[in-house]
XYZ file of C-alpha atoms in Angstrom:
427
model
C 365.041 201.059 -159.912
C 365.971 197.330 -161.886
C 368.028 196.162 -159.970
C 365.346 196.652 -156.750
C 363.486 195.543 -158.858
C 364.866 192.057 -159.440
C 365.346 191.879 -155.991
C 360.848 191.987 -155.345
C 360.855 189.289 -158.416
C 363.500 186.712 -156.482
C 361.142 187.929 -153.229
C 357.516 187.371 -154.680
C 358.672 183.718 -156.358
C 359.866 182.823 -152.917
C 357.148 183.652 -151.050
C 353.722 182.352 -153.649
C 355.667 180.060 -156.407
C 357.301 177.759 -153.895
C 354.569 176.313 -151.926
C 354.958 175.909 -148.061
C 354.627 171.909 -146.520
C 351.469 172.717 -145.358
C 350.405 173.272 -149.275
C 352.453 170.875 -150.494
C 350.816 168.248 -148.577
C 347.415 168.905 -148.686
C 344.489 166.925 -146.809
C 345.026 163.559 -146.424
C 342.732 162.202 -149.214
C 344.593 164.167 -151.404
C 348.246 162.999 -150.681
C 346.462 158.970 -150.936
C 345.019 160.666 -154.324
C 348.727 161.492 -155.481
C 349.518 157.806 -155.134
C 349.912 155.966 -158.205
C 348.372 152.716 -158.063
C 349.703 149.897 -156.141
C 351.887 152.132 -154.726
C 352.242 152.958 -151.273
C 351.448 155.999 -148.897
C 353.222 155.716 -145.263
C 351.339 157.953 -142.564
C 352.771 160.521 -139.992
C 352.592 160.006 -136.789
C 349.634 162.194 -135.594
C 345.519 162.320 -136.232
C 344.094 163.147 -139.487
C 340.352 164.256 -138.986
C 338.511 163.328 -141.701
C 336.881 160.831 -143.890
C 338.804 159.101 -146.663
C 337.844 156.911 -149.655
C 340.291 153.921 -151.362
C 338.874 153.481 -154.484
C 342.551 152.385 -156.299
C 345.458 149.351 -155.578
C 347.158 151.006 -152.811
C 349.176 150.389 -149.833
C 347.480 153.307 -146.751
C 350.130 152.015 -143.967
C 350.847 154.061 -140.415
C 353.554 154.385 -137.656
C 353.108 153.856 -133.578
C 351.110 156.796 -133.465
C 348.852 157.325 -136.399
C 345.212 157.927 -136.349
C 342.515 158.868 -138.630
C 339.584 159.868 -137.045
C 336.398 160.920 -137.802
C 332.355 162.492 -136.364
C 330.469 161.959 -139.865
C 327.811 160.469 -140.644
C 330.380 159.101 -143.511
C 332.172 156.142 -143.077
C 335.881 156.946 -141.697
C 337.422 154.884 -144.505
C 336.161 153.323 -147.186
C 337.531 151.296 -149.527
C 335.922 149.797 -153.242
C 338.135 148.082 -156.237
C 340.424 145.639 -155.355
C 343.645 145.193 -153.893
C 344.023 147.742 -151.156
C 346.121 147.081 -147.905
C 345.510 149.581 -145.121
C 347.554 148.163 -141.840
C 349.053 149.566 -138.857
C 346.311 152.104 -138.231
C 344.063 153.854 -135.138
C 340.454 154.366 -136.553
C 338.269 156.562 -134.078
C 334.560 156.180 -135.656
C 332.912 159.042 -133.049
C 330.328 160.076 -134.837
C 326.469 159.945 -132.938
C 324.740 158.795 -136.121
C 322.466 155.660 -135.798
C 324.220 152.958 -137.671
C 327.666 154.682 -138.926
C 330.791 152.750 -139.298
C 334.471 152.796 -138.894
C 335.404 151.321 -142.111
C 332.903 150.308 -144.883
C 334.505 147.566 -147.168
C 333.599 146.680 -150.769
C 334.820 144.821 -153.441
C 337.938 142.488 -153.722
C 341.270 141.231 -152.083
C 341.223 143.349 -149.679
C 343.774 143.384 -146.830
C 343.018 145.016 -143.024
C 345.648 143.971 -140.821
C 346.850 145.111 -137.238
C 344.532 148.139 -136.623
C 343.029 149.571 -134.003
C 339.004 150.954 -134.053
C 336.956 152.308 -132.253
C 333.395 152.527 -132.898
C 329.731 154.430 -131.860
C 328.328 152.200 -134.106
C 330.120 149.495 -136.684
C 333.466 148.380 -136.476
C 334.056 147.426 -140.190
C 330.970 146.277 -143.110
C 331.964 143.943 -145.443
C 329.029 144.293 -147.694
C 329.504 142.266 -151.683
C 333.502 141.730 -150.737
C 335.431 138.522 -151.600
C 339.021 136.566 -151.048
C 339.939 139.785 -148.259
C 342.025 139.277 -144.832
C 341.412 140.912 -141.662
C 343.451 140.301 -139.408
C 345.368 141.019 -136.227
C 342.636 143.704 -135.344
C 341.938 145.471 -131.594
C 337.963 146.803 -132.256
C 336.289 147.635 -128.842
C 332.669 149.352 -129.164
C 329.483 150.552 -127.423
C 327.905 147.176 -127.749
C 325.394 148.841 -130.421
C 326.101 147.622 -133.922
C 328.060 144.807 -134.747
C 332.250 144.477 -135.038
C 333.116 142.863 -137.441
C 329.547 142.628 -139.933
C 329.503 140.776 -143.606
C 326.979 140.806 -145.666
C 326.493 138.664 -149.782
C 330.375 138.454 -148.433
C 331.864 135.077 -149.366
C 335.471 133.768 -149.382
C 337.008 136.125 -146.765
C 339.556 135.151 -143.593
C 338.823 136.896 -140.403
C 341.524 136.480 -137.755
C 343.325 137.038 -134.536
C 341.306 139.964 -133.657
C 340.317 141.136 -130.412
C 336.599 142.510 -130.216
C 334.684 143.431 -126.887
C 332.018 145.353 -126.274
C 330.257 144.829 -129.778
C 326.630 143.616 -129.768
C 327.517 140.570 -132.267
C 331.521 140.146 -132.250
C 331.972 139.150 -136.159
C 328.448 138.932 -137.974
C 327.914 137.311 -141.268
C 324.097 136.846 -143.225
C 324.009 135.670 -146.934
C 327.533 134.852 -146.681
C 329.596 131.891 -147.836
C 333.246 129.829 -147.327
C 334.493 132.070 -145.365
C 336.507 131.565 -142.367
C 336.867 132.630 -138.172
C 340.235 131.507 -137.140
C 341.993 132.308 -133.744
C 339.515 135.699 -132.524
C 338.737 136.758 -128.988
C 335.602 138.127 -129.027
C 334.667 139.516 -125.232
C 331.433 141.577 -123.408
C 329.005 141.140 -125.956
C 325.945 140.023 -127.104
C 326.762 136.951 -129.941
C 330.129 135.832 -129.917
C 329.925 135.326 -133.194
C 326.510 134.870 -135.478
C 325.932 133.159 -139.022
C 323.106 133.692 -140.695
C 321.999 131.556 -143.677
C 325.464 130.946 -144.505
C 327.275 127.799 -145.793
C 329.900 126.393 -145.376
C 331.989 128.016 -142.874
C 334.264 127.491 -141.107
C 334.681 128.314 -137.323
C 338.658 127.213 -135.736
C 340.489 128.571 -132.599
C 338.047 131.167 -131.257
C 337.616 132.144 -127.872
C 334.075 133.544 -126.997
C 333.997 134.076 -123.737
C 331.199 136.024 -121.580
C 328.949 136.809 -124.323
C 325.104 136.119 -123.940
C 325.753 133.435 -125.734
C 328.881 132.427 -127.535
C 328.531 131.068 -131.548
C 325.023 131.147 -132.834
C 324.335 129.055 -135.991
C 321.191 129.182 -137.704
C 319.970 128.262 -140.864
C 323.932 126.865 -141.919
C 324.360 124.144 -144.179
C 328.346 122.334 -143.420
C 329.290 124.539 -141.457
C 332.552 123.130 -138.910
C 332.778 124.541 -135.665
C 336.379 122.737 -133.878
C 338.500 124.004 -130.892
C 337.164 126.239 -129.844
C 336.463 127.314 -126.331
C 333.202 128.727 -125.210
C 333.232 130.268 -121.963
C 331.683 131.847 -119.089
C 328.215 132.458 -121.754
C 326.121 132.960 -119.012
C 324.651 136.303 -119.070
C 320.390 135.521 -118.675
C 318.295 132.893 -118.686
C 318.241 131.979 -122.388
C 321.939 131.930 -122.882
C 324.253 129.376 -124.128
C 328.104 128.294 -125.461
C 326.764 127.128 -128.403
C 323.250 127.415 -130.426
C 322.028 125.813 -133.073
C 319.024 126.018 -135.456
C 318.488 124.527 -138.154
C 321.255 123.706 -139.240
C 322.423 120.906 -141.711
C 325.255 119.275 -141.311
C 327.306 121.451 -139.011
C 330.241 119.555 -137.566
C 331.239 120.274 -134.293
C 334.135 118.687 -133.248
C 336.816 118.933 -130.037
C 335.368 122.362 -128.307
C 335.775 123.160 -124.870
C 332.534 125.043 -123.209
C 332.351 125.660 -120.028
C 330.705 127.775 -116.678
C 327.935 128.256 -119.706
C 324.446 128.366 -118.868
C 323.579 125.899 -121.458
C 326.182 124.469 -123.737
C 324.831 123.536 -126.262
C 321.219 123.983 -128.003
C 319.912 122.075 -130.588
C 316.518 123.613 -131.489
C 314.965 121.762 -134.861
C 318.212 121.208 -136.370
C 318.857 117.634 -137.907
C 321.609 115.844 -139.405
C 324.528 117.251 -137.504
C 327.290 115.566 -135.856
C 328.556 116.896 -132.083
C 331.547 114.714 -131.334
C 334.480 115.107 -129.019
C 334.012 118.174 -127.027
C 334.270 119.000 -123.364
C 331.090 120.288 -121.848
C 331.964 121.426 -118.305
C 330.953 123.062 -115.638
C 327.033 124.291 -116.874
C 323.579 124.629 -115.575
C 323.015 122.091 -118.957
C 324.942 120.194 -120.751
C 322.989 119.666 -124.185
C 319.928 120.642 -124.611
C 317.401 119.335 -127.448
C 314.067 120.859 -129.123
C 312.806 119.135 -132.216
C 315.823 117.781 -133.773
C 316.695 114.829 -135.024
C 318.835 111.845 -137.088
C 321.987 113.518 -135.181
C 325.042 112.034 -133.838
C 325.954 112.846 -130.921
C 329.229 110.760 -129.938
C 332.932 110.496 -128.164
C 331.893 113.853 -125.933
C 332.733 114.391 -122.659
C 329.864 116.036 -119.664
C 331.489 116.532 -116.554
C 330.327 118.690 -113.494
C 327.323 119.674 -115.324
C 324.555 120.517 -112.578
C 322.467 118.917 -115.150
C 323.971 116.580 -118.105
C 321.494 116.780 -121.140
C 317.452 116.921 -122.085
C 315.868 116.910 -124.750
C 312.354 117.038 -126.248
C 310.769 115.974 -129.041
C 313.918 114.455 -130.041
C 313.580 111.277 -131.619
C 316.053 109.243 -134.477
C 319.421 110.944 -132.923
C 322.667 108.733 -132.362
C 323.823 109.454 -128.652
C 326.841 106.489 -128.040
C 330.139 106.323 -126.475
C 330.028 109.727 -124.462
C 330.714 110.105 -121.119
C 327.908 111.379 -118.580
C 329.780 111.738 -114.596
C 325.797 111.519 -113.464
C 325.677 108.619 -115.193
C 325.607 104.701 -112.901
C 328.522 102.821 -114.181
C 329.539 99.270 -115.048
C 332.042 98.118 -117.154
C 331.399 94.370 -117.293
C 333.608 93.624 -120.911
C 336.334 95.012 -118.942
C 337.063 97.298 -122.715
C 335.768 101.366 -121.289
C 331.897 100.882 -122.086
C 329.408 100.575 -119.307
C 326.872 97.902 -119.583
C 324.452 100.647 -117.685
C 322.878 102.662 -119.859
C 321.889 106.361 -119.625
C 319.424 108.519 -120.746
C 318.111 111.777 -119.177
C 314.806 113.187 -118.615
C 312.797 115.634 -120.404
C 310.752 116.585 -117.369
C 312.548 119.857 -116.314
C 312.676 121.014 -119.791
C 309.727 120.956 -120.560
C 308.233 122.613 -117.352
C 310.508 125.764 -117.382
C 309.874 126.018 -120.751
C 306.727 126.794 -120.129
C 307.701 129.320 -117.096
C 311.644 130.111 -116.842
C 311.777 131.155 -113.286
C 311.072 127.575 -112.439
C 315.236 126.903 -112.738
C 315.593 128.376 -110.141
C 313.863 125.423 -108.422
C 315.957 122.796 -109.754
C 317.236 119.713 -108.294
C 314.954 120.814 -105.400
C 313.817 118.084 -103.337
C 310.142 119.557 -104.477
C 311.344 118.923 -107.915
C 313.010 115.916 -107.431
C 309.540 114.316 -106.772
C 307.447 115.949 -108.978
C 309.598 114.388 -111.777
C 309.438 110.904 -109.741
C 305.535 111.265 -109.627
C 305.427 112.258 -113.435
C 307.332 110.061 -114.929
C 308.713 110.719 -118.724
C 307.763 108.154 -121.253
C 310.735 105.700 -121.493
C 311.038 106.245 -125.383
C 311.094 110.100 -124.787
C 315.036 110.413 -123.212
C 318.162 110.954 -125.069
C 319.543 107.807 -124.398
C 323.059 106.979 -124.286
C 323.082 102.988 -124.910
C 327.006 102.190 -124.535
C 328.637 105.523 -122.275
C 331.859 105.472 -121.769
C 333.163 104.830 -118.202
C 336.157 107.531 -118.285
C 336.752 111.006 -120.033
C 338.454 111.151 -123.446
C 342.203 112.115 -122.944
C 343.493 115.275 -124.139
C 340.958 117.097 -121.485
C 344.108 118.844 -120.098
C 342.055 121.269 -117.701
C 339.845 118.429 -116.668
C 342.812 116.100 -115.639
C 344.467 118.463 -113.768
C 340.888 118.756 -111.835
C 340.652 115.136 -110.805
C 344.345 115.243 -109.802
C 343.715 118.543 -107.850
C 340.806 116.746 -106.371
C 342.673 112.844 -105.666
C 344.958 115.657 -103.917
C 342.733 117.735 -101.528
C 340.679 114.309 -100.577
C 343.769 112.521 -99.600
C 344.999 116.057 -97.738
C 341.364 115.986 -96.012
C 341.072 112.030 -95.201
C 344.979 112.487 -93.607
C 343.816 115.313 -92.309
C 340.899 113.534 -89.815
C 342.765 110.806 -89.405
C 345.090 112.760 -87.263
C 342.601 114.640 -85.767
C 340.787 111.230 -84.476
C 344.125 109.724 -83.420
C 345.204 112.358 -81.504
C 341.256 112.903 -79.786
C 341.521 108.745 -78.918
C 344.711 109.801 -76.923
C 343.396 112.334 -75.098
C 340.432 110.056 -73.895
C 342.538 106.863 -72.940
C 344.395 109.175 -70.914
């Protein structure tokens, strides 16, 4: 009996005293809680269906197929405290509750990188976050809420994110000194949306097929440089850049093409718009009640209307290239002696009735414009327009080369038909 009792005791210990793998691992949250501060947890190639909270310095890293998914009203991942790193994960928020989020962040010095996020509502929300980075994110939404949303969050960097089908791609409010660099934002309302933010840098981004490429409102000391704002023309109020009530904004060396309006400067004073390409837009530049701005060294090419301004005086407009202007270089210095002036008649008319835009450049509209000539003092004038576009605009140079080739080909074909026709007549 003693021998059998001993065997039964050993069997009991094996079955009950030693936990199975599933019990040893526990939930994902339990595994995270077991990692010491400063440690790393490497997740398996599987789907974890739960919400988690990261509240201590820790690195959570996935493998190729790691996904964290939750359909509750809580964030799929909540990050607080300091020095949390989250990388190489798929995150899915499948909740149908309004205003839920995939990743909610507070605190400082966090890093989010190499994440694929699918969100029914918000993608990433930063509330009171500083000194953190978000990079290499692929974020797809359903157009209901913002992709990356910052509230009172300063000194952060968002870079190399691909964001599609959200409300606003990157939205910042009361958040200062942030850097938005080399992101790709498409099929949304506003690509990048700044509200009451100072010293923001928006550099090297692509904003395409949105209602507005970049919206800047109530800001100071913003830098918008080397961005591509393309095909933002979803409605009559669409534009590449909307600058409203901005001060000391520097918009430099951007390509703004095939938008309804290239840039709309509205109630904005003391800004600098320099060395940009405005091409193939319905209206290149539009100003309303904006003063003391500098527009210099830009190229306006292939727009239906290069520029319009209403109630905007005291602006410095000089040495821009306007392909619609008459040009005469008397001094041989590349500057035309014929000033360029744009008439605000059409802008004033369409502001009362946007449907009039359908008749722009129609014979009747042109006649009305001649009959109701605007006051010369109200015109936007460039007293020293350039004879040629600025160098460095690769796409336009290529387009000009192609145009010359096509023109030469058509001339040669026409000449060939003409010669053959004459030979037949003479014979």
